[in-house]
Tab-separated table of C-alpha atoms and ligand atoms in Angstrom:
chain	number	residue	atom	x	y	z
A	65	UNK	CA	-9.954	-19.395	-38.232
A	66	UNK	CA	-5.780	-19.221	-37.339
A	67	UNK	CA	-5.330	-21.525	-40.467
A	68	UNK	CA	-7.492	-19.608	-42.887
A	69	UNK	CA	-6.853	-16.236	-43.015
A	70	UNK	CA	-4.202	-13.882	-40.468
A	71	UNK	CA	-6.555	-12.717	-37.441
A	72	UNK	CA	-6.045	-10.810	-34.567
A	73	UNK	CA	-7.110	-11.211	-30.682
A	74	UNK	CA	-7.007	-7.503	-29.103
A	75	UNK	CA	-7.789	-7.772	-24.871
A	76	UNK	CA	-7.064	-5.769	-22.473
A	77	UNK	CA	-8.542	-5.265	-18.346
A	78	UNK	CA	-11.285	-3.506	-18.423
A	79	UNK	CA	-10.864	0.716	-18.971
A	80	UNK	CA	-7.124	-0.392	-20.443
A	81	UNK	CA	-8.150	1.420	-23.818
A	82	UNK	CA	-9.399	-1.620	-25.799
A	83	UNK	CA	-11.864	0.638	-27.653
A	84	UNK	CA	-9.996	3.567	-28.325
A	85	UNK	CA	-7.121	1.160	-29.799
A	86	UNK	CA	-9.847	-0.679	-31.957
A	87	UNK	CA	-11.268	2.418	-33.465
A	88	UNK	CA	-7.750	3.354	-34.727
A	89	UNK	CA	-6.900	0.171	-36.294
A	90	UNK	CA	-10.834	0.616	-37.413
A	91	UNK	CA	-9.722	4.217	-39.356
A	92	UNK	CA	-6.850	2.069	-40.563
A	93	UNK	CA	-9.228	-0.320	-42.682
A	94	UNK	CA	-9.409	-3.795	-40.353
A	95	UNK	CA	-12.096	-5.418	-39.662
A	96	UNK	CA	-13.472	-4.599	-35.942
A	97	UNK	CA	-15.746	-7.870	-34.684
A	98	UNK	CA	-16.324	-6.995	-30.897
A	99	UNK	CA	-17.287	-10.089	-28.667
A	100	UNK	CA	-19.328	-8.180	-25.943
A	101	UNK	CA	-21.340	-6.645	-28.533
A	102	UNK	CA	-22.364	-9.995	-30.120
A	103	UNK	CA	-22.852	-11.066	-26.669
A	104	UNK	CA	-25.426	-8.327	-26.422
A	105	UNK	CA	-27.088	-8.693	-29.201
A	106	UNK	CA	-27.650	-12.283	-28.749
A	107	UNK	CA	-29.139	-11.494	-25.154
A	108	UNK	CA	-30.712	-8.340	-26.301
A	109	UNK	CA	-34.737	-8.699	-26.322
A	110	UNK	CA	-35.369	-11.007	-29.272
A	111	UNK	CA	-31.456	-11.910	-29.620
A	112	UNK	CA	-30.990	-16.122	-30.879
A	113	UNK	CA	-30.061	-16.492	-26.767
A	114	UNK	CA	-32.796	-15.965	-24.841
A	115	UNK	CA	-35.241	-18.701	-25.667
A	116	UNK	CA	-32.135	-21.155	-24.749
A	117	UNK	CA	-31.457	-19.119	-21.675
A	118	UNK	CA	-35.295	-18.672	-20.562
A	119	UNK	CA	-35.273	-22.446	-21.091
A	120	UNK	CA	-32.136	-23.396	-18.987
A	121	UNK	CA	-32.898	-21.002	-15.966
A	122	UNK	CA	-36.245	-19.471	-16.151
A	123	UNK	CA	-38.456	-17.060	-17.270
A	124	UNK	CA	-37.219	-15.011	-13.891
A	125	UNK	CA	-34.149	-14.232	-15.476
A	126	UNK	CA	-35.947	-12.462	-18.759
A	127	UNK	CA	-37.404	-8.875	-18.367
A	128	UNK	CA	-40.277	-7.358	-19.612
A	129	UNK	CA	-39.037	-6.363	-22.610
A	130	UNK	CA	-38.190	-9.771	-23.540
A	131	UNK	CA	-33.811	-9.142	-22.884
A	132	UNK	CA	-31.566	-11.042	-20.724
A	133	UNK	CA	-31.916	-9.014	-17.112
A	134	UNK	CA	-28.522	-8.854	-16.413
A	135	UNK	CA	-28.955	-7.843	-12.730
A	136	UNK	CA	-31.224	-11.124	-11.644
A	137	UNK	CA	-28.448	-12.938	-13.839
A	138	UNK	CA	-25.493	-11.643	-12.097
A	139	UNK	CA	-27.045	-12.762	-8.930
A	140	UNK	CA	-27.920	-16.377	-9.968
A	141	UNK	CA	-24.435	-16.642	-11.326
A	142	UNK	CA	-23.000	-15.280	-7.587
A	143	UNK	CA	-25.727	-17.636	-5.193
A	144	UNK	CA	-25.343	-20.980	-7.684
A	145	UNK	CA	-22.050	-21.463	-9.239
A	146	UNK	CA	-22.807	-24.055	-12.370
A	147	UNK	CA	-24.917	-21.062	-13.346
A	148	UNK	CA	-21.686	-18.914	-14.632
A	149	UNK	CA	-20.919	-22.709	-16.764
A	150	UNK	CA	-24.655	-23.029	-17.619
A	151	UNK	CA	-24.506	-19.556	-19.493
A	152	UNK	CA	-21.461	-19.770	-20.925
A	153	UNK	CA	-21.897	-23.393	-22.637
A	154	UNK	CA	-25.073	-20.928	-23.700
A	155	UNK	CA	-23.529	-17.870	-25.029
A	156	UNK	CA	-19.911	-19.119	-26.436
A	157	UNK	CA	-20.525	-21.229	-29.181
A	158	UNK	CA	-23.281	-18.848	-30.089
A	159	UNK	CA	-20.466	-15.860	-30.022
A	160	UNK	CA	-17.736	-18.391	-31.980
A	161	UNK	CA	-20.518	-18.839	-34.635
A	162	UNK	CA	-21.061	-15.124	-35.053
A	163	UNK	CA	-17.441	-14.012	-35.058
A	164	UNK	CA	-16.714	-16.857	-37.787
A	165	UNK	CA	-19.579	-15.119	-39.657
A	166	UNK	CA	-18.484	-11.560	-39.246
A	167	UNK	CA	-15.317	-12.371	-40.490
A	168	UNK	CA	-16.172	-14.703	-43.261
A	169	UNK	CA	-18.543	-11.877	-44.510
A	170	UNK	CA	-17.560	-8.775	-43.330
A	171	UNK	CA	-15.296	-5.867	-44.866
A	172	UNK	CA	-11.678	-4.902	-43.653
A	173	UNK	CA	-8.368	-5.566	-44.473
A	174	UNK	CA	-8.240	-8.664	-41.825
A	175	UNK	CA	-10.198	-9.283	-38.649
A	176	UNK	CA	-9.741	-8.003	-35.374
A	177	UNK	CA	-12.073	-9.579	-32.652
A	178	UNK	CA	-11.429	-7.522	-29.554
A	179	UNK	CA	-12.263	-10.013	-26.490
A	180	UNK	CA	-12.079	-8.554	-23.170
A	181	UNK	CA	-11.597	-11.948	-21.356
A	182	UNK	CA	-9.322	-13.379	-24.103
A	183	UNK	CA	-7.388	-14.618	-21.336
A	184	UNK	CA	-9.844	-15.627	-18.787
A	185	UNK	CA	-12.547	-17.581	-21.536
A	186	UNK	CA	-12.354	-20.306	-24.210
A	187	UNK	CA	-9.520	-21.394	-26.635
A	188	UNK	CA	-9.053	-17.723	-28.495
A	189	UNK	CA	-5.273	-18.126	-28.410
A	190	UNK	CA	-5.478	-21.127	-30.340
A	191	UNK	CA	-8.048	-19.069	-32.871
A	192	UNK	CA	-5.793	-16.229	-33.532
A	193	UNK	CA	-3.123	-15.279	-35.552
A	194	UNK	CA	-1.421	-12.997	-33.202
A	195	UNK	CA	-2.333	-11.549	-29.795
A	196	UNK	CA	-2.825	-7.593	-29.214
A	197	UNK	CA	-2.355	-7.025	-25.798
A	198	UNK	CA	-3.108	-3.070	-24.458
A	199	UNK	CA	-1.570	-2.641	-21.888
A	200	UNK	CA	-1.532	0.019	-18.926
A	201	UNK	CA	-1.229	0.968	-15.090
A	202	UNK	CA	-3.374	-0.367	-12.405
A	203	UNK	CA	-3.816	3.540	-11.246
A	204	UNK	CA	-4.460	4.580	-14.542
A	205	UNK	CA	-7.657	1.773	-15.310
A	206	UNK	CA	-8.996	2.551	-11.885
A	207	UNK	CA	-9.120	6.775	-12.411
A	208	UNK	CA	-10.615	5.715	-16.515
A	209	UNK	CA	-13.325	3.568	-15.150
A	210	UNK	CA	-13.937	5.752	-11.769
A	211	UNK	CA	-14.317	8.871	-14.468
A	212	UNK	CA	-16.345	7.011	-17.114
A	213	UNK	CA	-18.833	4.914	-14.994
A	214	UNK	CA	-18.839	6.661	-11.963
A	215	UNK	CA	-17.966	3.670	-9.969
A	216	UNK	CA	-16.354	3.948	-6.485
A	217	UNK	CA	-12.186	3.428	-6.123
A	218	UNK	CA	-13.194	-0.152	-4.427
A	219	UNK	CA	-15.780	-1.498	-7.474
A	220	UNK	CA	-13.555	-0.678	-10.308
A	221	UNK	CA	-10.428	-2.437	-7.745
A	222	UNK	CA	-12.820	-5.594	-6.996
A	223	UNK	CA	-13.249	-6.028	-11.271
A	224	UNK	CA	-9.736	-5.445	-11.292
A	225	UNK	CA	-9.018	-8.477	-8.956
A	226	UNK	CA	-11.520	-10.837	-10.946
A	227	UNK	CA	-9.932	-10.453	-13.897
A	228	UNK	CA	-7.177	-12.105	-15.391
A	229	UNK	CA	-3.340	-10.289	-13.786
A	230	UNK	CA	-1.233	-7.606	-15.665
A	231	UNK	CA	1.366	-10.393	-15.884
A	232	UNK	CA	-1.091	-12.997	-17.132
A	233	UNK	CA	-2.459	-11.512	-20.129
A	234	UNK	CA	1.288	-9.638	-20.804
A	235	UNK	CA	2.582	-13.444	-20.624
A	236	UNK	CA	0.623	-14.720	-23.884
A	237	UNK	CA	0.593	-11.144	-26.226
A	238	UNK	CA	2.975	-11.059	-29.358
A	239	UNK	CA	2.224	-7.599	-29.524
A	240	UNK	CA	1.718	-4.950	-26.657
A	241	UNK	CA	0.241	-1.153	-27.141
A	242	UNK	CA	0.787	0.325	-23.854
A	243	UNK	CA	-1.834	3.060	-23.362
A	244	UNK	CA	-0.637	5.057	-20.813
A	245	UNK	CA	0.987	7.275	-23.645
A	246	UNK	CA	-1.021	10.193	-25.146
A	247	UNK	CA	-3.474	9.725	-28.619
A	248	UNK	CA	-1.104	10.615	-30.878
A	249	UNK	CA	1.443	8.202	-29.606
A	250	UNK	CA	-0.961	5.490	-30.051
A	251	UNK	CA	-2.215	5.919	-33.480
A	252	UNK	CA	1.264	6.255	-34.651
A	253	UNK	CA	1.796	2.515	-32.690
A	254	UNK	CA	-1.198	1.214	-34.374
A	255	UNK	CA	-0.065	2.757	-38.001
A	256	UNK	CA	2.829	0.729	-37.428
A	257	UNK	CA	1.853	-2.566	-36.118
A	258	UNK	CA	-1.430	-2.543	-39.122
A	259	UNK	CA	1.488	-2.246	-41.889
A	260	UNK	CA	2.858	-5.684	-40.188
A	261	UNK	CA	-0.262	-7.135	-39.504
A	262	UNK	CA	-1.181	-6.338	-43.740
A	263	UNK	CA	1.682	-7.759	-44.395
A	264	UNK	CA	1.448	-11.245	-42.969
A	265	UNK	CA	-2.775	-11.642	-44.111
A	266	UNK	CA	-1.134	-10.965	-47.449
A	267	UNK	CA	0.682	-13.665	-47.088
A	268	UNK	CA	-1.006	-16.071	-45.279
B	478	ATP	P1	-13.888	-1.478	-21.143
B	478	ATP	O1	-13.282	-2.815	-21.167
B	478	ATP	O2	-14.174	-1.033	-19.758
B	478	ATP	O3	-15.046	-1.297	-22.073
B	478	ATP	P2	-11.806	-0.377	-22.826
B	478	ATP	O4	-10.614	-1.213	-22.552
B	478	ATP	O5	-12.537	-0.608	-24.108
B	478	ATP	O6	-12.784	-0.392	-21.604
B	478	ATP	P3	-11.770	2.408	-23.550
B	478	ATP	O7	-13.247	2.499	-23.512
B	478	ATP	O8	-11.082	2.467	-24.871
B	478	ATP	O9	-11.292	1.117	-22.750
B	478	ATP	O10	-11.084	3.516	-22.629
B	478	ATP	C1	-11.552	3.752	-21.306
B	478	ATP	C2	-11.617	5.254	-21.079
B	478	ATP	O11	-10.295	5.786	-21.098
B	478	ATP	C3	-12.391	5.988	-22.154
B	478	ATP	O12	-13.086	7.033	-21.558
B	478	ATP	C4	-11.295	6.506	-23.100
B	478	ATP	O13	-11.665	7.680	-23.754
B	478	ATP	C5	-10.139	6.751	-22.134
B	478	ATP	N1	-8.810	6.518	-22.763
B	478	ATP	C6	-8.399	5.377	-23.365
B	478	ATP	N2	-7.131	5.500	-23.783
B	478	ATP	C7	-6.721	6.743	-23.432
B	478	ATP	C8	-5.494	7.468	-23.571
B	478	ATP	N3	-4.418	6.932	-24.145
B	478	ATP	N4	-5.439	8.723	-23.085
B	478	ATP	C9	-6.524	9.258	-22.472
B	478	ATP	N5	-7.698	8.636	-22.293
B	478	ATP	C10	-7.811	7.387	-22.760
């Protein structure tokens, strides 16, 4: 994808803004492609991934309604560990093959494909253009996530920990929005870096 056309990797922890920083450069004319989305859809009842997945693990891991039950998964991932592998060699090339289709097809000015575990997963920095990295305090993700989900101080701390560190995912961005500032701060940030980013898929 790198050597076809300019594209973007946007990640972020979780409750960092990732979203909110994606709809902006949405209203700005890119292409949004959203990884956890296609990974929903392709686990969603009917979705291309559950007759492999029924077929690897089990019809115990497959709810009534035919979708992936992510609960009984989670489990099976924590009591057997290839299962986290088994699900993954699964899932990714399915979510590399929709991505390269969304952005072969789709409309925007280039692609953005927000991936959450950028970082953590696969070979995305050697699929990108450019890295997108936003970026904010510890405190600051914990109170978003405690607010929005309702989880307790110690849930949204133990996804926290899992994930890749601040330092990590600051260590391979070109490009960092740091979210702790108010709206209006960020949009004009995004503005900015979107009339750079149009400029190098125009010439690439
Ligand atoms: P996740 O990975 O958990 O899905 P995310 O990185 O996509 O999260 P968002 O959903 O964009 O993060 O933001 C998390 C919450 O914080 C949302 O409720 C959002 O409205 C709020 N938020 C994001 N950025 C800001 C900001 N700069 N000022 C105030 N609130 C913000």
């Amino acid at each position: 994808m790198a050597t076809q056309q300019f594209s973007l990797g946007l990640t972020g922890g979780i409750g960092s803004g990732k979203t909110t920083v994606a709809n902006m450069f949405a209203e700005c004319g890119a292409l949004i492609i959203d990884t956890d989305q296609i990974a929903h859809q392709l686990t969603a009842a009917g979705g291309k991934a559950i007759a492999p997945i029924q077929q690897q693990f089990g019809p115990e891991v497959i709810d009534e309604q035919g979708a992936l039950d992510r609960k009984k998964m989670r489990q099976l991932v924590f009591s057997t560990p290839s299962a986290k592998q088994q699900l993954e060699a699964i899932l990714h090339p399915m979510i590399r093959a929709e991505c390269e289709h969304q952005a072969l097809f789709g409309v925007g000015s280039y692609p953005i494909f927000v991936v959450p575990l950028l970082v953590e997963s696969g070979d995305w920095d050697k699929r990108v253009s450019r890295i997108l990295v936003v970026d904010c305090e510890e405190e600051t993700q914990i109170a978003r996530v405690m607010q929005r989900n309702g989880f307790p101080r110690e849930q949204v701390e133990m996804i926290i920990q899992v994930q890749a560190a601040r330092d990590e995912r600051l260590g391979v961005a070109d490009d960092v929005i740091n979210s702790d500032q108010d709206l209006a701060q960020i949009r004009q940030l995004v503005n900015d870096l979107h009339q750079k980013y149009l400029k190098l898929a125009q010439a690439a």
